[in-house]
Amino acid sequence: MIRVIAIRCGLVIAFAFSLLILFSTSSVSFGAPPKPGQAADSAKAWVAPDPSTIPAGPLGDSIRLGMHVFNDTPKYAERYVGNKMSCTHCHIDGGTVSKGMPMVGLPGMFPMYRDREKTVITFEERIQQCFQRSETGHRVPNEGPEMTGLVAYAQWLSKDQVIGRPFPGRGLVDLPELNGDAAKGSQIYAQQCALCHGTEGAGKPPTIPALWGPDSYSDGAGMNQIAKMAAFVQHNMPQTDPDTLTPQEAYDVATYVHSKPHTAFIMKDHM
């Protein structure tokens, strides 16, 4: 899953990982529409489209609904969410940030083979998995307005991308494989994360996501994988000064958060 996991004032997770996806103290970073002209990466030419350019009419209404669902999922897709996580908690700033799991270009990459499922899945199915795992919720009707809106929003973000070609900032930054130290991570968390996410990791929903506990992602989310969370944290956190944590520090924090309780994911309970 806003820059979601926060360190110093913004460690967020995420996803699932959602799921987890899915951290910042400002409303601009947590659950806000993409910023007009926001660069996905200083080295790339792509900038997020301005929400004012969303067309009028039924298609534009669907895109806007999708943007709302993406940025405040528990409010706009309440029936399908079991915690207080939103898509943007793992997909930074409305899914527009390079190496912050952007949504840009994703619709054109599906159908895609997924090793976890050992099968080829659609874009809609990938979204379903985020609802189930990162948001500890339930499947959204593929023909319903929420799913249609999410797909329309992702397509709108991707309107200038070449279909089938990965966006240059897709996914997360590459880190070496390291072993995290939960004790050291606890110290980093207390110094840099607790101010926003609280000593018990409860966050301040809906802007600052919980990092563990019933309001956070499940243990079946992508963000529950230490390596994935470490890559998210190292490149994106703290939001006020990203890329300042070393890979080892990011692994330590991710290991500490991983050691905390997360809801057990049982697929049959999330259909």
PDB file of C-alpha atoms in Angstrom:
ATOM      1  CA  MET A   1       0.000   0.000   0.000  1.00  0.00           C
ATOM      2  CA  ILE A   2       0.557   8.554   0.552  1.00  0.00           C
ATOM      3  CA  ARG A   3       3.869   7.332   1.418  1.00  0.00           C
ATOM      4  CA  VAL A   4       2.872   4.575   3.512  1.00  0.00           C
ATOM      5  CA  ILE A   5       5.294   3.014   5.895  1.00  0.00           C
ATOM      6  CA  ALA A   6       6.894   5.774   7.868  1.00  0.00           C
ATOM      7  CA  ILE A   7      10.254   6.215   9.336  1.00  0.00           C
ATOM      8  CA  ARG A   8      10.871   9.459  11.171  1.00  0.00           C
ATOM      9  CA  CYS A   9       7.439  10.662  10.324  1.00  0.00           C
ATOM     10  CA  GLY A  10       6.295   8.166   7.898  1.00  0.00           C
ATOM     11  CA  LEU A  11       6.908   4.379   7.894  1.00  0.00           C
ATOM     12  CA  VAL A  12       4.049   2.599   6.222  1.00  0.00           C
ATOM     13  CA  ILE A  13       3.377  -0.732   5.046  1.00  0.00           C
ATOM     14  CA  ALA A  14       1.290  -1.886   3.073  1.00  0.00           C
ATOM     15  CA  PHE A  15       0.253  -5.185   1.307  1.00  0.00           C
ATOM     16  CA  ALA A  16      -0.010  -6.500   0.556  1.00  0.00           C
ATOM     17  CA  PHE A  17       1.603  -7.277  -0.027  1.00  0.00           C
ATOM     18  CA  SER A  18      -1.065  -6.004  -0.283  1.00  0.00           C
ATOM     19  CA  LEU A  19      -0.956  -6.822  -0.325  1.00  0.00           C
ATOM     20  CA  LEU A  20       0.733  -4.206   2.104  1.00  0.00           C
ATOM     21  CA  ILE A  21       1.397  -2.450   0.894  1.00  0.00           C
ATOM     22  CA  LEU A  22       0.780  -0.147   1.997  1.00  0.00           C
ATOM     23  CA  PHE A  23       3.645   6.720   5.313  1.00  0.00           C
ATOM     24  CA  SER A  24       3.515  10.318   5.912  1.00  0.00           C
ATOM     25  CA  THR A  25       2.082  12.909   8.258  1.00  0.00           C
ATOM     26  CA  SER A  26       0.635  15.095   5.506  1.00  0.00           C
ATOM     27  CA  SER A  27      -2.686  14.677   3.764  1.00  0.00           C
ATOM     28  CA  VAL A  28      -0.908  15.208   0.471  1.00  0.00           C
ATOM     29  CA  SER A  29       1.072  12.024   0.917  1.00  0.00           C
ATOM     30  CA  PHE A  30      -1.604   9.944   2.625  1.00  0.00           C
ATOM     31  CA  GLY A  31      -4.721   9.350   0.552  1.00  0.00           C
ATOM     32  CA  ALA A  32      -4.434  12.419  -1.636  1.00  0.00           C
ATOM     33  CA  PRO A  33      -4.957  12.581  -5.397  1.00  0.00           C
ATOM     34  CA  PRO A  34      -1.764  12.652  -7.452  1.00  0.00           C
ATOM     35  CA  LYS A  35      -0.098  16.048  -7.342  1.00  0.00           C
ATOM     36  CA  PRO A  36      -0.262  17.917 -10.660  1.00  0.00           C
ATOM     37  CA  GLY A  37       3.102  17.742 -12.362  1.00  0.00           C
ATOM     38  CA  GLN A  38       4.588  15.460  -9.704  1.00  0.00           C
ATOM     39  CA  ALA A  39       7.652  13.719 -11.056  1.00  0.00           C
ATOM     40  CA  ALA A  40       7.671   9.947 -10.595  1.00  0.00           C
ATOM     41  CA  ASP A  41      11.463  10.104 -10.478  1.00  0.00           C
ATOM     42  CA  SER A  42      13.798  13.042 -11.029  1.00  0.00           C
ATOM     43  CA  ALA A  43      15.598  11.000 -13.666  1.00  0.00           C
ATOM     44  CA  LYS A  44      12.427  10.212 -15.601  1.00  0.00           C
ATOM     45  CA  ALA A  45      10.317  12.445 -17.822  1.00  0.00           C
ATOM     46  CA  TRP A  46       6.957  11.097 -16.651  1.00  0.00           C
ATOM     47  CA  VAL A  47       4.761  13.331 -14.521  1.00  0.00           C
ATOM     48  CA  ALA A  48       1.440  12.412 -12.940  1.00  0.00           C
ATOM     49  CA  PRO A  49      -1.586  13.669 -14.876  1.00  0.00           C
ATOM     50  CA  ASP A  50      -3.489  16.541 -13.320  1.00  0.00           C
ATOM     51  CA  PRO A  51      -6.825  15.378 -11.794  1.00  0.00           C
ATOM     52  CA  SER A  52      -8.431  18.438 -13.396  1.00  0.00           C
ATOM     53  CA  THR A  53      -7.899  16.714 -16.746  1.00  0.00           C
ATOM     54  CA  ILE A  54     -10.195  13.827 -15.849  1.00  0.00           C
ATOM     55  CA  PRO A  55     -12.951  14.004 -18.466  1.00  0.00           C
ATOM     56  CA  ALA A  56     -16.549  14.865 -17.769  1.00  0.00           C
ATOM     57  CA  GLY A  57     -19.296  12.290 -18.117  1.00  0.00           C
ATOM     58  CA  PRO A  58     -19.688   8.682 -16.946  1.00  0.00           C
ATOM     59  CA  LEU A  59     -16.071   7.679 -17.641  1.00  0.00           C
ATOM     60  CA  GLY A  60     -14.739  10.619 -15.683  1.00  0.00           C
ATOM     61  CA  ASP A  61     -17.123   9.829 -12.851  1.00  0.00           C
ATOM     62  CA  SER A  62     -15.758   6.279 -12.749  1.00  0.00           C
ATOM     63  CA  ILE A  63     -12.148   7.495 -12.749  1.00  0.00           C
ATOM     64  CA  ARG A  64     -12.890   9.887  -9.897  1.00  0.00           C
ATOM     65  CA  LEU A  65     -14.615   7.160  -7.915  1.00  0.00           C
ATOM     66  CA  GLY A  66     -11.625   4.896  -8.465  1.00  0.00           C
ATOM     67  CA  MET A  67      -9.297   7.627  -7.226  1.00  0.00           C
ATOM     68  CA  HIS A  68     -11.416   8.010  -4.094  1.00  0.00           C
ATOM     69  CA  VAL A  69     -11.481   4.250  -3.499  1.00  0.00           C
ATOM     70  CA  PHE A  70      -7.723   4.086  -3.996  1.00  0.00           C
ATOM     71  CA  ASN A  71      -6.968   6.916  -1.586  1.00  0.00           C
ATOM     72  CA  ASP A  72      -9.539   6.177   1.146  1.00  0.00           C
ATOM     73  CA  THR A  73     -10.501   2.551   0.670  1.00  0.00           C
ATOM     74  CA  PRO A  74     -12.253   1.971   4.036  1.00  0.00           C
ATOM     75  CA  LYS A  75     -14.582   4.902   3.298  1.00  0.00           C
ATOM     76  CA  TYR A  76     -15.365   4.325  -0.385  1.00  0.00           C
ATOM     77  CA  ALA A  77     -15.249   0.502  -0.411  1.00  0.00           C
ATOM     78  CA  GLU A  78     -16.353  -0.090   3.169  1.00  0.00           C
ATOM     79  CA  ARG A  79     -18.150  -3.380   2.459  1.00  0.00           C
ATOM     80  CA  TYR A  80     -14.972  -5.005   1.195  1.00  0.00           C
ATOM     81  CA  VAL A  81     -12.357  -3.809   3.718  1.00  0.00           C
ATOM     82  CA  GLY A  82     -11.610  -5.457   7.067  1.00  0.00           C
ATOM     83  CA  ASN A  83      -9.008  -3.045   8.456  1.00  0.00           C
ATOM     84  CA  LYS A  84      -8.096   0.634   8.043  1.00  0.00           C
ATOM     85  CA  MET A  85      -5.632   0.296   5.178  1.00  0.00           C
ATOM     86  CA  SER A  86      -6.018   2.099   1.853  1.00  0.00           C
ATOM     87  CA  CYS A  87      -4.411   1.254  -1.487  1.00  0.00           C
ATOM     88  CA  THR A  88      -2.305   4.399  -1.342  1.00  0.00           C
ATOM     89  CA  HIS A  89      -0.675   3.311   1.929  1.00  0.00           C
ATOM     90  CA  CYS A  90       1.447   0.927  -0.127  1.00  0.00           C
ATOM     91  CA  HIS A  91       1.198   2.593  -3.558  1.00  0.00           C
ATOM     92  CA  ILE A  92       2.576   6.031  -2.712  1.00  0.00           C
ATOM     93  CA  ASP A  93       0.727   9.268  -3.555  1.00  0.00           C
ATOM     94  CA  GLY A  94      -2.140   7.645  -5.377  1.00  0.00           C
ATOM     95  CA  GLY A  95       0.134   5.127  -7.108  1.00  0.00           C
ATOM     96  CA  THR A  96       2.268   7.744  -8.881  1.00  0.00           C
ATOM     97  CA  VAL A  97       5.711   7.499  -7.274  1.00  0.00           C
ATOM     98  CA  SER A  98       8.676   5.754  -8.877  1.00  0.00           C
ATOM     99  CA  LYS A  99       9.910   2.804  -6.778  1.00  0.00           C
ATOM    100  CA  GLY A 100       6.908   3.341  -4.499  1.00  0.00           C
ATOM    101  CA  MET A 101       4.917   0.545  -6.190  1.00  0.00           C
ATOM    102  CA  PRO A 102       3.301   2.863  -8.772  1.00  0.00           C
ATOM    103  CA  MET A 103       0.186   1.855 -10.656  1.00  0.00           C
ATOM    104  CA  VAL A 104       1.424   3.567 -13.803  1.00  0.00           C
ATOM    105  CA  GLY A 105       1.475   1.203 -16.767  1.00  0.00           C
ATOM    106  CA  LEU A 106       0.194  -1.778 -14.765  1.00  0.00           C
ATOM    107  CA  PRO A 107      -3.074  -2.411 -16.632  1.00  0.00           C
ATOM    108  CA  GLY A 108      -1.118  -3.032 -19.832  1.00  0.00           C
ATOM    109  CA  MET A 109       1.087  -5.647 -18.122  1.00  0.00           C
ATOM    110  CA  PHE A 110      -1.825  -8.029 -17.517  1.00  0.00           C
ATOM    111  CA  PRO A 111      -2.733 -10.866 -17.910  1.00  0.00           C
ATOM    112  CA  MET A 112       0.407 -11.889 -15.997  1.00  0.00           C
ATOM    113  CA  TYR A 113       1.808 -15.109 -14.573  1.00  0.00           C
ATOM    114  CA  ARG A 114       2.053 -15.003 -10.779  1.00  0.00           C
ATOM    115  CA  ASP A 115       4.399 -17.459  -9.113  1.00  0.00           C
ATOM    116  CA  ARG A 116       2.518 -17.289  -5.803  1.00  0.00           C
ATOM    117  CA  GLU A 117      -0.677 -18.517  -7.447  1.00  0.00           C
ATOM    118  CA  LYS A 118       1.134 -20.600 -10.080  1.00  0.00           C
ATOM    119  CA  THR A 119      -1.238 -19.309 -12.715  1.00  0.00           C
ATOM    120  CA  VAL A 120      -1.952 -16.418 -15.073  1.00  0.00           C
ATOM    121  CA  ILE A 121      -4.161 -13.732 -13.548  1.00  0.00           C
ATOM    122  CA  THR A 122      -5.931 -10.590 -14.719  1.00  0.00           C
ATOM    123  CA  PHE A 123      -5.435  -7.063 -13.407  1.00  0.00           C
ATOM    124  CA  GLU A 124      -8.788  -7.300 -11.651  1.00  0.00           C
ATOM    125  CA  GLU A 125      -7.677 -10.473  -9.887  1.00  0.00           C
ATOM    126  CA  ARG A 126      -4.516  -8.764  -8.670  1.00  0.00           C
ATOM    127  CA  ILE A 127      -6.661  -6.007  -7.168  1.00  0.00           C
ATOM    128  CA  GLN A 128      -8.847  -8.655  -5.516  1.00  0.00           C
ATOM    129  CA  GLN A 129      -5.777 -10.107  -3.822  1.00  0.00           C
ATOM    130  CA  CYS A 130      -4.953  -6.725  -2.309  1.00  0.00           C
ATOM    131  CA  PHE A 131      -8.440  -6.454  -0.842  1.00  0.00           C
ATOM    132  CA  GLN A 132      -8.162  -9.953   0.573  1.00  0.00           C
ATOM    133  CA  ARG A 133      -4.604  -9.872   1.898  1.00  0.00           C
ATOM    134  CA  SER A 134      -3.523  -6.283   2.502  1.00  0.00           C
ATOM    135  CA  GLU A 135      -6.917  -4.977   3.576  1.00  0.00           C
ATOM    136  CA  THR A 136      -8.033  -8.217   5.281  1.00  0.00           C
ATOM    137  CA  GLY A 137     -11.277  -7.821   3.408  1.00  0.00           C
ATOM    138  CA  HIS A 138     -13.302  -9.612   0.754  1.00  0.00           C
ATOM    139  CA  ARG A 139     -13.488  -9.868  -2.998  1.00  0.00           C
ATOM    140  CA  VAL A 140     -15.040  -6.963  -4.859  1.00  0.00           C
ATOM    141  CA  PRO A 141     -17.531  -7.710  -7.650  1.00  0.00           C
ATOM    142  CA  ASN A 142     -15.655  -7.373 -10.927  1.00  0.00           C
ATOM    143  CA  GLU A 143     -18.655  -5.633 -12.502  1.00  0.00           C
ATOM    144  CA  GLY A 144     -19.244  -3.333  -9.543  1.00  0.00           C
ATOM    145  CA  PRO A 145     -18.521   0.409  -9.504  1.00  0.00           C
ATOM    146  CA  GLU A 146     -15.571   0.093  -7.107  1.00  0.00           C
ATOM    147  CA  MET A 147     -13.621  -2.373  -9.253  1.00  0.00           C
ATOM    148  CA  THR A 148     -14.561  -0.601 -12.485  1.00  0.00           C
ATOM    149  CA  GLY A 149     -13.435   2.676 -10.964  1.00  0.00           C
ATOM    150  CA  LEU A 150     -10.089   1.304  -9.754  1.00  0.00           C
ATOM    151  CA  VAL A 151      -9.316  -0.099 -13.200  1.00  0.00           C
ATOM    152  CA  ALA A 152     -10.423   3.155 -14.869  1.00  0.00           C
ATOM    153  CA  TYR A 153      -8.216   5.174 -12.517  1.00  0.00           C
ATOM    154  CA  ALA A 154      -5.167   2.993 -13.204  1.00  0.00           C
ATOM    155  CA  GLN A 155      -5.791   3.240 -16.955  1.00  0.00           C
ATOM    156  CA  TRP A 156      -6.078   7.019 -16.687  1.00  0.00           C
ATOM    157  CA  LEU A 157      -2.726   7.181 -14.867  1.00  0.00           C
ATOM    158  CA  SER A 158      -1.281   5.005 -17.640  1.00  0.00           C
ATOM    159  CA  LYS A 159      -2.810   6.796 -20.608  1.00  0.00           C
ATOM    160  CA  ASP A 160       0.548   7.917 -22.043  1.00  0.00           C
ATOM    161  CA  GLN A 161       2.369   4.630 -21.435  1.00  0.00           C
ATOM    162  CA  VAL A 162       3.266   2.037 -24.063  1.00  0.00           C
ATOM    163  CA  ILE A 163       1.034  -1.001 -23.500  1.00  0.00           C
ATOM    164  CA  GLY A 164       2.997  -4.030 -22.364  1.00  0.00           C
ATOM    165  CA  ARG A 165       6.155  -2.100 -21.515  1.00  0.00           C
ATOM    166  CA  PRO A 166       6.984  -1.818 -17.789  1.00  0.00           C
ATOM    167  CA  PHE A 167       7.002   1.693 -16.365  1.00  0.00           C
ATOM    168  CA  PRO A 168      10.653   2.659 -15.613  1.00  0.00           C
ATOM    169  CA  GLY A 169       9.841   3.165 -11.912  1.00  0.00           C
ATOM    170  CA  ARG A 170       7.787   0.003 -11.525  1.00  0.00           C
ATOM    171  CA  GLY A 171       7.977  -1.904  -8.253  1.00  0.00           C
ATOM    172  CA  LEU A 172      10.554  -1.275  -5.541  1.00  0.00           C
ATOM    173  CA  VAL A 173      14.224  -0.404  -5.360  1.00  0.00           C
ATOM    174  CA  ASP A 174      16.659  -3.335  -5.457  1.00  0.00           C
ATOM    175  CA  LEU A 175      18.420  -4.071  -2.174  1.00  0.00           C
ATOM    176  CA  PRO A 176      21.000  -6.710  -1.313  1.00  0.00           C
ATOM    177  CA  GLU A 177      19.813  -9.698   0.693  1.00  0.00           C
ATOM    178  CA  LEU A 178      20.518  -8.902   4.331  1.00  0.00           C
ATOM    179  CA  ASN A 179      19.578 -10.189   7.766  1.00  0.00           C
ATOM    180  CA  GLY A 180      17.620  -7.756   9.900  1.00  0.00           C
ATOM    181  CA  ASP A 181      18.054  -7.266  13.632  1.00  0.00           C
ATOM    182  CA  ALA A 182      14.720  -6.700  15.411  1.00  0.00           C
ATOM    183  CA  ALA A 183      16.399  -5.214  18.496  1.00  0.00           C
ATOM    184  CA  LYS A 184      18.181  -2.590  16.419  1.00  0.00           C
ATOM    185  CA  GLY A 185      15.009  -2.059  14.437  1.00  0.00           C
ATOM    186  CA  SER A 186      13.149  -1.369  17.662  1.00  0.00           C
ATOM    187  CA  GLN A 187      15.571   1.432  18.467  1.00  0.00           C
ATOM    188  CA  ILE A 188      15.220   2.962  15.001  1.00  0.00           C
ATOM    189  CA  TYR A 189      11.449   2.687  15.241  1.00  0.00           C
ATOM    190  CA  ALA A 190      11.359   4.438  18.610  1.00  0.00           C
ATOM    191  CA  GLN A 191      13.561   7.257  17.333  1.00  0.00           C
ATOM    192  CA  GLN A 192      12.092   7.795  13.893  1.00  0.00           C
ATOM    193  CA  CYS A 193       8.728   6.069  13.484  1.00  0.00           C
ATOM    194  CA  ALA A 194       6.830   6.134  16.768  1.00  0.00           C
ATOM    195  CA  LEU A 195       6.092   9.856  16.518  1.00  0.00           C
ATOM    196  CA  CYS A 196       3.723   9.177  13.633  1.00  0.00           C
ATOM    197  CA  HIS A 197       2.821   5.509  13.999  1.00  0.00           C
ATOM    198  CA  GLY A 198       2.757   5.356  17.777  1.00  0.00           C
ATOM    199  CA  THR A 199       4.683   3.155  20.149  1.00  0.00           C
ATOM    200  CA  GLU A 200       2.154   0.372  19.540  1.00  0.00           C
ATOM    201  CA  GLY A 201       2.145   0.783  15.759  1.00  0.00           C
ATOM    202  CA  ALA A 202      -1.490   1.884  15.650  1.00  0.00           C
ATOM    203  CA  GLY A 203      -0.885   4.827  13.311  1.00  0.00           C
ATOM    204  CA  LYS A 204      -3.412   7.611  12.878  1.00  0.00           C
ATOM    205  CA  PRO A 205      -5.957   6.343  10.346  1.00  0.00           C
ATOM    206  CA  PRO A 206      -6.943   7.292   7.763  1.00  0.00           C
ATOM    207  CA  THR A 207      -3.831   9.378   7.061  1.00  0.00           C
ATOM    208  CA  ILE A 208      -1.120   7.374   8.827  1.00  0.00           C
ATOM    209  CA  PRO A 209      -1.579   3.608   8.568  1.00  0.00           C
ATOM    210  CA  ALA A 210      -1.167   1.090  11.346  1.00  0.00           C
ATOM    211  CA  LEU A 211       1.958  -1.047  11.025  1.00  0.00           C
ATOM    212  CA  TRP A 212       0.682  -3.979  13.051  1.00  0.00           C
ATOM    213  CA  GLY A 213      -2.421  -5.066  14.890  1.00  0.00           C
ATOM    214  CA  PRO A 214      -6.016  -5.476  13.655  1.00  0.00           C
ATOM    215  CA  ASP A 215      -6.033  -2.261  11.616  1.00  0.00           C
ATOM    216  CA  SER A 216      -2.928  -3.203   9.628  1.00  0.00           C
ATOM    217  CA  TYR A 217      -2.231  -5.661   6.787  1.00  0.00           C
ATOM    218  CA  SER A 218      -2.479  -9.423   7.319  1.00  0.00           C
ATOM    219  CA  ASP A 219       0.394 -11.871   7.476  1.00  0.00           C
ATOM    220  CA  GLY A 220      -0.549 -12.941   3.950  1.00  0.00           C
ATOM    221  CA  ALA A 221       0.177  -9.495   2.476  1.00  0.00           C
ATOM    222  CA  GLY A 222       3.237  -8.664   0.442  1.00  0.00           C
ATOM    223  CA  MET A 223       4.350  -6.105   3.026  1.00  0.00           C
ATOM    224  CA  ASN A 224       4.682  -8.941   5.520  1.00  0.00           C
ATOM    225  CA  GLN A 225       7.754 -10.046   3.558  1.00  0.00           C
ATOM    226  CA  ILE A 226      10.789  -8.497   5.226  1.00  0.00           C
ATOM    227  CA  ALA A 227      12.754  -7.977   2.013  1.00  0.00           C
ATOM    228  CA  LYS A 228       9.840  -6.241   0.298  1.00  0.00           C
ATOM    229  CA  MET A 229       9.107  -3.972   3.232  1.00  0.00           C
ATOM    230  CA  ALA A 230      12.797  -3.138   3.621  1.00  0.00           C
ATOM    231  CA  ALA A 231      12.983  -2.063  -0.034  1.00  0.00           C
ATOM    232  CA  PHE A 232       9.881   0.071   0.382  1.00  0.00           C
ATOM    233  CA  VAL A 233      11.215   1.715   3.535  1.00  0.00           C
ATOM    234  CA  GLN A 234      14.772   2.321   2.387  1.00  0.00           C
ATOM    235  CA  HIS A 235      13.816   4.200  -0.768  1.00  0.00           C
ATOM    236  CA  ASN A 236      10.667   5.994   0.404  1.00  0.00           C
ATOM    237  CA  MET A 237      11.114   6.733   4.088  1.00  0.00           C
ATOM    238  CA  PRO A 238      11.206   8.995   5.929  1.00  0.00           C
ATOM    239  CA  GLN A 239       9.108  11.032   3.543  1.00  0.00           C
ATOM    240  CA  THR A 240      10.800  14.228   4.612  1.00  0.00           C
ATOM    241  CA  ASP A 241      14.215  12.765   3.816  1.00  0.00           C
ATOM    242  CA  PRO A 242      13.937   9.572   1.730  1.00  0.00           C
ATOM    243  CA  ASP A 243      16.903   7.389   0.846  1.00  0.00           C
ATOM    244  CA  THR A 244      18.704   8.307   4.084  1.00  0.00           C
ATOM    245  CA  LEU A 245      18.351   4.946   5.789  1.00  0.00           C
ATOM    246  CA  THR A 246      20.961   2.390   4.882  1.00  0.00           C
ATOM    247  CA  PRO A 247      19.776  -0.947   3.488  1.00  0.00           C
ATOM    248  CA  GLN A 248      20.753  -2.565   6.782  1.00  0.00           C
ATOM    249  CA  GLU A 249      18.718  -0.056   8.802  1.00  0.00           C
ATOM    250  CA  ALA A 250      15.732  -0.656   6.528  1.00  0.00           C
ATOM    251  CA  TYR A 251      16.059  -4.412   7.063  1.00  0.00           C
ATOM    252  CA  ASP A 252      16.280  -3.883  10.828  1.00  0.00           C
ATOM    253  CA  VAL A 253      13.089  -1.815  10.911  1.00  0.00           C
ATOM    254  CA  ALA A 254      11.264  -4.240   8.619  1.00  0.00           C
ATOM    255  CA  THR A 255      12.329  -7.159  10.812  1.00  0.00           C
ATOM    256  CA  TYR A 256      11.068  -5.380  13.918  1.00  0.00           C
ATOM    257  CA  VAL A 257       7.674  -4.607  12.365  1.00  0.00           C
ATOM    258  CA  HIS A 258       7.490  -8.166  11.025  1.00  0.00           C
ATOM    259  CA  SER A 259       7.945  -9.470  14.580  1.00  0.00           C
ATOM    260  CA  LYS A 260       4.770  -7.711  15.694  1.00  0.00           C
ATOM    261  CA  PRO A 261       1.292  -9.291  15.485  1.00  0.00           C
ATOM    262  CA  HIS A 262      -0.532  -9.286  12.168  1.00  0.00           C
ATOM    263  CA  THR A 263      -3.891 -10.866  11.444  1.00  0.00           C
ATOM    264  CA  ALA A 264      -3.534 -14.457  10.251  1.00  0.00           C
ATOM    265  CA  PHE A 265      -4.593 -14.750   6.624  1.00  0.00           C
ATOM    266  CA  ILE A 266      -6.920 -17.671   5.892  1.00  0.00           C
ATOM    267  CA  MET A 267      -8.150 -17.532   2.324  1.00  0.00           C
ATOM    268  CA  LYS A 268     -11.572 -19.088   2.933  1.00  0.00           C
ATOM    269  CA  ASP A 269     -12.390 -16.258   5.330  1.00  0.00           C
ATOM    270  CA  HIS A 270     -11.805 -13.591   2.680  1.00  0.00           C
ATOM    271  CA  MET A 271     -13.836 -14.676  -0.309  1.00  0.00           C
TER     272      MET A 271
END
